[in-house]
Tab-separated table of C-alpha atoms and ligand atoms in Angstrom:
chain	number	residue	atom	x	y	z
A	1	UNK	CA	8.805	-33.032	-19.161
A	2	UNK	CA	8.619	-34.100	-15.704
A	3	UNK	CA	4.907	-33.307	-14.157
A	4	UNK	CA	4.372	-32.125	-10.694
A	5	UNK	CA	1.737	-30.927	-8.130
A	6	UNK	CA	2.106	-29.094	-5.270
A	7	UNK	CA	0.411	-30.542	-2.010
A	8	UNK	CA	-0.358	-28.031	1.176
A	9	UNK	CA	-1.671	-29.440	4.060
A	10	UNK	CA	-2.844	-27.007	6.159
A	11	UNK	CA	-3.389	-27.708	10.226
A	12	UNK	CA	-3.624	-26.024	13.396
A	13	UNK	CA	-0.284	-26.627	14.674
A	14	UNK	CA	1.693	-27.062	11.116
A	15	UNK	CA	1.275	-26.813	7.192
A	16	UNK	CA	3.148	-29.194	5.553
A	17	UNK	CA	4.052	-28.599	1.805
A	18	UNK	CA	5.109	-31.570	-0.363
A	19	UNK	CA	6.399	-31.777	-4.187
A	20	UNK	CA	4.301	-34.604	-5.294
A	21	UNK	CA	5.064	-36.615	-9.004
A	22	UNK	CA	2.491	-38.784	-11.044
A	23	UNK	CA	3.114	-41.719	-8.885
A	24	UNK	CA	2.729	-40.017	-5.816
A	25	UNK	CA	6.166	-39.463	-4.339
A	26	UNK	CA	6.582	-36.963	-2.574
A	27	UNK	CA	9.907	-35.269	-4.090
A	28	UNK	CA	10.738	-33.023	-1.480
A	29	UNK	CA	8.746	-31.263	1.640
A	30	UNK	CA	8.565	-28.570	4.263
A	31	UNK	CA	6.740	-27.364	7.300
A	32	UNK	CA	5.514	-24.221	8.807
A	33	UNK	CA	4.977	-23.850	12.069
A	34	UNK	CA	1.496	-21.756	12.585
A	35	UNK	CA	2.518	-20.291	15.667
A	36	UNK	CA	4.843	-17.880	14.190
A	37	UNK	CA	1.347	-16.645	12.423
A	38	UNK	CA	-1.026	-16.567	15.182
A	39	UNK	CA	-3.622	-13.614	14.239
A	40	UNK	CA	-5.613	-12.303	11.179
A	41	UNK	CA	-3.012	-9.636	11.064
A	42	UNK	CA	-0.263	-12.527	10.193
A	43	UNK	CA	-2.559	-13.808	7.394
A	44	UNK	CA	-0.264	-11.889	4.282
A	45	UNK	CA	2.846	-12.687	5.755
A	46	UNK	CA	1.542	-16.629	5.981
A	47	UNK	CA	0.859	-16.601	2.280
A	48	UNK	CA	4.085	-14.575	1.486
A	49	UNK	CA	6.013	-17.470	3.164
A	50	UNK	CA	4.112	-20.235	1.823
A	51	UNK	CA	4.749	-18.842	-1.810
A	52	UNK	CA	8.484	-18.792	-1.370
A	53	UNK	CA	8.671	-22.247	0.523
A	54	UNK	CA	6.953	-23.633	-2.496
A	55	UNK	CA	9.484	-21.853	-4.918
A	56	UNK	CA	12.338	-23.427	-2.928
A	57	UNK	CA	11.112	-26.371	-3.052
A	58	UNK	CA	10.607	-26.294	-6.567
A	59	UNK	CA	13.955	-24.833	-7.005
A	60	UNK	CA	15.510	-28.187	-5.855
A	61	UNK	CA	14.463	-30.281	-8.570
A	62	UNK	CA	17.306	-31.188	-11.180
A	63	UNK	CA	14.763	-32.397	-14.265
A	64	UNK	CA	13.327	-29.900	-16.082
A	65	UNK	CA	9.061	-29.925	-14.641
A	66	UNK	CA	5.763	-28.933	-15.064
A	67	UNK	CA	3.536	-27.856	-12.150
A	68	UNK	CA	0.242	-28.844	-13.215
A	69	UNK	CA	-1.374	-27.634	-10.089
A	70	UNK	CA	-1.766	-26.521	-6.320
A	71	UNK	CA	-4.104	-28.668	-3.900
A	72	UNK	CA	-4.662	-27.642	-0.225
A	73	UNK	CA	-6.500	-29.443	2.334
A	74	UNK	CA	-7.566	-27.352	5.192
A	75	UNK	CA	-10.163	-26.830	8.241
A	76	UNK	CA	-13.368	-24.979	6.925
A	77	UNK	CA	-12.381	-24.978	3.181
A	78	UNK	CA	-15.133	-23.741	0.822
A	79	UNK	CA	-14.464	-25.709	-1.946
A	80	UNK	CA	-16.579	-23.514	-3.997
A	81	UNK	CA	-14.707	-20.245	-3.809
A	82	UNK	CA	-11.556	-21.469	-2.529
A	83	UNK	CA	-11.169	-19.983	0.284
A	84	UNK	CA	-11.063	-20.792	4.084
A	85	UNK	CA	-13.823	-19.518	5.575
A	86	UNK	CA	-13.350	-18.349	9.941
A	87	UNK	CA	-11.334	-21.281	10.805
A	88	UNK	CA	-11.695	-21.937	14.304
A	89	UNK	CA	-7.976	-22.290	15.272
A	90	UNK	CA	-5.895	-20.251	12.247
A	91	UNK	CA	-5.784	-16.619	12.309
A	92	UNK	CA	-7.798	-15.551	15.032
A	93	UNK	CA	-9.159	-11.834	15.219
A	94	UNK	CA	-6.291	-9.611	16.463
A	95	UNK	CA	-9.042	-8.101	18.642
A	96	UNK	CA	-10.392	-11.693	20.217
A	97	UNK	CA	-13.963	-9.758	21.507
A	98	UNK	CA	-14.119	-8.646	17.792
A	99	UNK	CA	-16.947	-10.933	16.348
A	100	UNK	CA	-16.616	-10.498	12.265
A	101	UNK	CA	-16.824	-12.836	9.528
A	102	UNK	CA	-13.032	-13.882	8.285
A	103	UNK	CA	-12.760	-15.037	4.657
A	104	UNK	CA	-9.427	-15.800	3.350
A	105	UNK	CA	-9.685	-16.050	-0.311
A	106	UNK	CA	-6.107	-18.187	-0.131
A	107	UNK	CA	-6.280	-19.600	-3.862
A	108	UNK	CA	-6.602	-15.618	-5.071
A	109	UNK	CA	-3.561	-14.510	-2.664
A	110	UNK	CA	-1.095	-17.192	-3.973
A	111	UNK	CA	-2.106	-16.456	-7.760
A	112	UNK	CA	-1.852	-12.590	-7.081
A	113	UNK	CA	2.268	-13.553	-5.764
A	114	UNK	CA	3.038	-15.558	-8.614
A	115	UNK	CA	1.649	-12.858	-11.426
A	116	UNK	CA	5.152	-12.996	-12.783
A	117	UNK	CA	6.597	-16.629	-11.757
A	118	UNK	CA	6.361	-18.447	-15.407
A	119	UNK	CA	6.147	-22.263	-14.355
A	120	UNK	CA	3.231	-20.583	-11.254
A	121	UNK	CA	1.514	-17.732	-13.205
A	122	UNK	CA	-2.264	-18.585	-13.810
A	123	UNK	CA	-1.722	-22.171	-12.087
A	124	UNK	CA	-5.107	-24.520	-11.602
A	125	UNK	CA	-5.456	-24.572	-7.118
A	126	UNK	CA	-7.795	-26.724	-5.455
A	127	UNK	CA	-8.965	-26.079	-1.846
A	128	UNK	CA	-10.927	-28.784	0.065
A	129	UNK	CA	-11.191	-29.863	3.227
A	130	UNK	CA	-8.592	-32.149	4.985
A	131	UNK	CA	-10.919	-35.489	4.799
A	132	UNK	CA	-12.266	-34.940	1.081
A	133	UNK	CA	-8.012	-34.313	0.366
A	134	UNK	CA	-7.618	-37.520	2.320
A	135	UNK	CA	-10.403	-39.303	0.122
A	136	UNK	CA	-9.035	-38.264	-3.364
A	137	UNK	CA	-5.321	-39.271	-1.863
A	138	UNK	CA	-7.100	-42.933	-1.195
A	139	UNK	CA	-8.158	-42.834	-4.971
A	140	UNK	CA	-5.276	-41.251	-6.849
A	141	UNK	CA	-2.392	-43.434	-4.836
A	142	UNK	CA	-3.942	-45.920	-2.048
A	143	UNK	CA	-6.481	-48.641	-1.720
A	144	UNK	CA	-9.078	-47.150	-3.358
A	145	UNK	CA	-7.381	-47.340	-6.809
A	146	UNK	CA	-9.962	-47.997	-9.792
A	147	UNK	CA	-13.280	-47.778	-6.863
A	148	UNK	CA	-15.902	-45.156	-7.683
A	149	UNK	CA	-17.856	-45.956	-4.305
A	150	UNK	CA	-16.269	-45.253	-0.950
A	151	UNK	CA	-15.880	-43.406	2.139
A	152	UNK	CA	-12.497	-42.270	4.480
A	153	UNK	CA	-13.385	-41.542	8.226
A	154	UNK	CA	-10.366	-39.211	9.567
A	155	UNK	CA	-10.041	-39.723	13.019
A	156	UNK	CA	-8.056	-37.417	14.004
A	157	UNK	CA	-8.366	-34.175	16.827
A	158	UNK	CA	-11.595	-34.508	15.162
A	159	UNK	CA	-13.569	-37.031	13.167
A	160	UNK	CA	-14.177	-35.947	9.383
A	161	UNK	CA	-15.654	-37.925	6.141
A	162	UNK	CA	-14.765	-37.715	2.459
A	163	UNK	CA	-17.303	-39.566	0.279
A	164	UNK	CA	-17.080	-40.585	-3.311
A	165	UNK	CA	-20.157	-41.695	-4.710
A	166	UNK	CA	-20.073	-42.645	-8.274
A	167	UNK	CA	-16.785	-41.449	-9.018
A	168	UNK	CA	-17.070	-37.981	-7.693
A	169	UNK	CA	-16.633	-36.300	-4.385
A	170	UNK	CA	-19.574	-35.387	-2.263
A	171	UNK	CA	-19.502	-31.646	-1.651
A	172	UNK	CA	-23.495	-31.117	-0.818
A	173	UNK	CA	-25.474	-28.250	-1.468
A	174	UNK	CA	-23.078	-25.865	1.030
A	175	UNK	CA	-20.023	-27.557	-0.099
A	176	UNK	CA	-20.273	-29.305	3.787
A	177	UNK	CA	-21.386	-32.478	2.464
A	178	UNK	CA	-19.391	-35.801	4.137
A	179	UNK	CA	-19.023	-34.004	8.071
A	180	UNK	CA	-19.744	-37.676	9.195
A	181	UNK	CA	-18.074	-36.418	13.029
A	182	UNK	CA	-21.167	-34.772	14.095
A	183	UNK	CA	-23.982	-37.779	13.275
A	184	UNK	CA	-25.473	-38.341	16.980
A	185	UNK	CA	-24.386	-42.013	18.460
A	186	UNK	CA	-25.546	-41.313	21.939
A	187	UNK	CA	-28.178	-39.527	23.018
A	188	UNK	CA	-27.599	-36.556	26.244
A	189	UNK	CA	-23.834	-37.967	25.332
A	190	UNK	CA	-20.820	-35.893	25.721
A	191	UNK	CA	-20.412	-32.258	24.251
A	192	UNK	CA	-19.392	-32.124	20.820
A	193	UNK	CA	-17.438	-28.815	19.686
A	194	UNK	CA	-20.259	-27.898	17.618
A	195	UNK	CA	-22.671	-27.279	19.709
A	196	UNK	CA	-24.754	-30.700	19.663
A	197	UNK	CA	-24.289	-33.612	22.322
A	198	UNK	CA	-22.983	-36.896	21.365
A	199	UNK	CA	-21.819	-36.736	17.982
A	200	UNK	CA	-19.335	-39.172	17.286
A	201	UNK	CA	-16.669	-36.884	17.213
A	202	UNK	CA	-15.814	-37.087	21.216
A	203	UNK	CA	-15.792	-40.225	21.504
A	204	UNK	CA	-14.032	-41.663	18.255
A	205	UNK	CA	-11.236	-39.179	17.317
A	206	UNK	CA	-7.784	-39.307	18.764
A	207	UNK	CA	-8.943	-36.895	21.765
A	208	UNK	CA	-12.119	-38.749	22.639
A	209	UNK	CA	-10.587	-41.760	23.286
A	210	UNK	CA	-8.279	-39.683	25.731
A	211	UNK	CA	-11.582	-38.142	27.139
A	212	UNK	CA	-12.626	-41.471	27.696
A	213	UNK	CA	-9.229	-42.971	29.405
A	214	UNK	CA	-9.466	-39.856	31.379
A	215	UNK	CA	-12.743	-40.453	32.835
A	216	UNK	CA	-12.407	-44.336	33.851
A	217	UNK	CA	-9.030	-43.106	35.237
A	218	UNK	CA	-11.048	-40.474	37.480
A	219	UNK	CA	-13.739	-42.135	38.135
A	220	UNK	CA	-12.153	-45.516	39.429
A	221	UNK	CA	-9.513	-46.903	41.388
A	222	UNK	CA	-9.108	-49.797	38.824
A	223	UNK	CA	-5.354	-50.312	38.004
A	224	UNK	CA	-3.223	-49.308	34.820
A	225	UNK	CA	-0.095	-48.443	33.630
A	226	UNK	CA	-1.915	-44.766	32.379
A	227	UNK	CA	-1.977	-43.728	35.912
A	228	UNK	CA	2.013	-43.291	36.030
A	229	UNK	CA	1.270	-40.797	33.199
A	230	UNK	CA	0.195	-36.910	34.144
A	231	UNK	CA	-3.949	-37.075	33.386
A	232	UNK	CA	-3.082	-33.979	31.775
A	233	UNK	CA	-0.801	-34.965	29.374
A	234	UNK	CA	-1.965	-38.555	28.098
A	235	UNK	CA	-2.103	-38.552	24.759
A	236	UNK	CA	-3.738	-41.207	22.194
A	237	UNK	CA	0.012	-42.888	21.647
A	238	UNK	CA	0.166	-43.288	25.530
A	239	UNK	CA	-3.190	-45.405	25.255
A	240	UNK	CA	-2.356	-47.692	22.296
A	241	UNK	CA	1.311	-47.669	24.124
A	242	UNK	CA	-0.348	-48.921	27.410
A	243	UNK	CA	-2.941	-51.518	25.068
A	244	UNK	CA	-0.283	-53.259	23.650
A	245	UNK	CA	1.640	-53.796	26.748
A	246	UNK	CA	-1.456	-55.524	27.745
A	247	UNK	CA	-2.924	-52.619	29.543
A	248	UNK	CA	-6.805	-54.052	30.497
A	249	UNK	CA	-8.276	-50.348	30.762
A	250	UNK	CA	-6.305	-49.728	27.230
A	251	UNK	CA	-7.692	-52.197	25.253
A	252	UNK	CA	-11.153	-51.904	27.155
A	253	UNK	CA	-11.016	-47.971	25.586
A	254	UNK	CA	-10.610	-49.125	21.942
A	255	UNK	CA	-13.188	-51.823	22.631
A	256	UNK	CA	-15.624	-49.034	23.661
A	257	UNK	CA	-14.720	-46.097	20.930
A	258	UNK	CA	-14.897	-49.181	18.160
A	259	UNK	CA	-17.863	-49.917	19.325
A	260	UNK	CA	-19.480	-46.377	18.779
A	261	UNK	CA	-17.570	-46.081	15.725
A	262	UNK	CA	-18.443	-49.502	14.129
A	263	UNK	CA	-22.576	-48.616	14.712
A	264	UNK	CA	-21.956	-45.624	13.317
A	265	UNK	CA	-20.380	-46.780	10.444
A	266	UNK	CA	-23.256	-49.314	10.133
A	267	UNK	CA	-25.947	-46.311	9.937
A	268	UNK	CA	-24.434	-44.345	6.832
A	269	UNK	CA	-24.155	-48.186	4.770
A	270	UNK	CA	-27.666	-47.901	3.790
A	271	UNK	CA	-27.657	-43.780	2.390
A	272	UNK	CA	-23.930	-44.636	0.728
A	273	UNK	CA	-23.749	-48.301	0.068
A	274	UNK	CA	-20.006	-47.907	-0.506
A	275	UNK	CA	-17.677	-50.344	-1.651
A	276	UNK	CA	-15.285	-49.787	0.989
A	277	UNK	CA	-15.133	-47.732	3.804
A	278	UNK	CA	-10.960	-46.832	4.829
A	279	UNK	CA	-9.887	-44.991	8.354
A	280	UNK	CA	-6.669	-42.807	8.617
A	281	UNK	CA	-5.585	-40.275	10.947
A	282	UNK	CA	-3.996	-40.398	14.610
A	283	UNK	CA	-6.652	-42.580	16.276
A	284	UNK	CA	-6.374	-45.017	13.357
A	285	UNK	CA	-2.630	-45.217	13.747
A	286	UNK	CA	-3.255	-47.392	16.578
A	287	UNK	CA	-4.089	-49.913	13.848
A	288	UNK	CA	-5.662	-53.034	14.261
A	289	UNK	CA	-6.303	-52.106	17.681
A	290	UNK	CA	-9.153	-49.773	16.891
A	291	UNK	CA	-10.191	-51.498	13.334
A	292	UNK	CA	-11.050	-54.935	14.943
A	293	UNK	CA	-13.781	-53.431	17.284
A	294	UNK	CA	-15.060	-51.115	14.447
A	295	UNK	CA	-15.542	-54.085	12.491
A	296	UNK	CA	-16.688	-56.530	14.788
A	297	UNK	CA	-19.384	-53.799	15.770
A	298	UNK	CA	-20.072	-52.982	12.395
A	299	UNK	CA	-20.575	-56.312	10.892
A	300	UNK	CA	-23.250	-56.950	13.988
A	301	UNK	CA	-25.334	-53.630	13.244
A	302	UNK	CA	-25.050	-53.816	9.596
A	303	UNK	CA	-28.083	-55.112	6.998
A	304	UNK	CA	-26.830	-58.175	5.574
A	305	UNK	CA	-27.005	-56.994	1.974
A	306	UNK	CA	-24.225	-54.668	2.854
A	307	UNK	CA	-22.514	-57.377	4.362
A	308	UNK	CA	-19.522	-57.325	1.733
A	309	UNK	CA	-17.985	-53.708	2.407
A	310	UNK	CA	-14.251	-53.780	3.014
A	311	UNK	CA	-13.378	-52.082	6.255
A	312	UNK	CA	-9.440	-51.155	6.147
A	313	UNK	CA	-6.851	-48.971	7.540
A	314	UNK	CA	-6.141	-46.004	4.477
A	315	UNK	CA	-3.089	-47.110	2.550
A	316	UNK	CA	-1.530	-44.047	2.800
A	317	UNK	CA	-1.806	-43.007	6.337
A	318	UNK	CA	1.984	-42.028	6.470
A	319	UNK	CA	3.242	-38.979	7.728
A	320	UNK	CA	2.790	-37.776	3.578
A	321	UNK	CA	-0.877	-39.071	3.425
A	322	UNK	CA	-2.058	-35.370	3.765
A	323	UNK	CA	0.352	-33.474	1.391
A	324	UNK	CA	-0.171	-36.296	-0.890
A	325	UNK	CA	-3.957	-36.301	-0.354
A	326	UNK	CA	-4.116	-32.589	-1.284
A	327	UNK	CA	-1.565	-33.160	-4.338
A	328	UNK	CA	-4.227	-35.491	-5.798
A	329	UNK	CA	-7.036	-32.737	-5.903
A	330	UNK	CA	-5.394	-31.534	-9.174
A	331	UNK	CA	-4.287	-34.346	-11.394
B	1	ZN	ZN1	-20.693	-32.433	16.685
């Protein structure tokens, strides 16, 4: 019989569900848009839809199947108890002063709707966050294949690590172990979202290098094709757009994030002393743009007995990579 897992990727804008086989393809997919599920209130009527989008997705397969398993990826996962614990952007209090602690035990809620589904009832689910998903997806189906030492950076609205040290992922004592976006790169730099200054996280992921386009293009009169663009709406696509149309200021912004990132990268060599170290996510879809500066600023920061650590784009940083990511968590 045909085995399958279910991957859920769960974001602030979408969740994407994908029927994943063995060999990682995915078999068939959907998307829900969160903003028909804005508030805590929505939160059952989220799940109820996500349990029947996965049924109807199941429904279309003509071989008879096995679903060996559910894995979700999402912001503030607990891997521990499987839940998703106060996500900044999902479900927000339906009274916004109201300051309470929101737990959504998501693994429980599915189970509890698919008491009497046969192929669902009692099924194994796995609930990480996005860049651990991403890290296991490297390992199951990419270029991390038969490695038991390595480390994806997601650079995407924000900047998140999955580690895997000797064959296992890194959870940490809090089950927050691998949050790589918040190491310090420059000191009194720019705000970070969680509270410190100058974590990597505003200047490498997909809306720091934005922040950083934004500022040159405010704070000088030199020239670029970004300027025909509303400063309000350039986005990171507009920049590598711009970069390889030859765009100085472009190119001179993934010069400066790979920079940041490369050092960075250099620092965590000697705690991990990975194999390989992969990048994925929207920043890193800008290819060898922004992985030539990372490496040329890693290689010059780094210890020379580290000196042989692959840098490389994630082999599986399609639009997929996170359903199929989170499908891994279970096999
Ligand atoms: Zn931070």
């Amino acid at each position: 019989m045909k085995k399958l897992s279910v991957g859920i990727d769960i974001g602030g804008t979408r969740t994407k569900i994908g029927i994943v086989d063995a060999d990682g393809n995915v078999c068939a997919n959907a998307i829900i848009a969160m903003a028909a599920y804005p508030r805590e209130s929505d939160y059952p009527a989220y799940v109820d839809k996500l349990c029947s989008e996965i049924q109807r997705l199941l429904a279309l397969q003509e071989e008879d199947y096995e679903v060996v398993g559910i894995g979700m990826g999402a912001p503030m996962a607990n891997y521990n108890n499987c839940t998703i614990d106060n996500p900044g952007n999902l479900w927000t209090p339906d009274n916004v002063s109201e300051q309470h602690s929101r737990i959504f035990p998501i693994a429980k809620d599915i189970l509890a709707r698919y008491e009497n589904e046969p192929k669902l009832r009692g099924t194994k689910i796995v609930v990480t966050n996005d860049a651990n998903a991403a890290a296991i997806g490297e390992m199951v189906y990419g270029g991390a294949k038969g490695m038991k030492n390595f480390v994806v950076v997601t650079l995407g609205t924000g900047v998140g690590g999955g580690i895997v040290l000797n064959g296992g992922l890194i959870n940490g004592h809090r089950g927050f172990g691998g949050e790589l976006g918040h190491i310090v790169v420059q000191h009194e730099g720019r705000q970070c979202g969680c509270g410190l200054r100058g974590c990597i996280e505003p200047y490498a992921s997909a809306t720091g290098i934005v922040r950083t386009v934004t500022n040159w293009l405010n704070d000088t009169d030199e020239p670029s094709i970004l300027r025909n663009i509303d400063p309000e709406k350039i986005e990171s696509k507009d920049i590598s757009d711009a970069a390889l149309a030859g765009d100085a200021m472009a190119l001179r912004a993934y010069e400066y994030t790979g920079e940041l990132l490369g050092k960075c990268l250099a620092n965590i060599l000697p705690i991990l002393d990975p194999e390989a170290i992969f990048i994925t996510g929207g920043l890193a879809k800008a290819g060898n743009l922004i992985l030539a500066p990372t490496e040329k600023a890693m290689r010059e920061s780094l210890l020379r007995i580290y000196g042989d650590v692959k840098l490389s784009l994630s082999q599986i940083n399609d639009d997929n990579a996170a359903v199929r990511g989170a499908s891994a968590l279970v096999w």
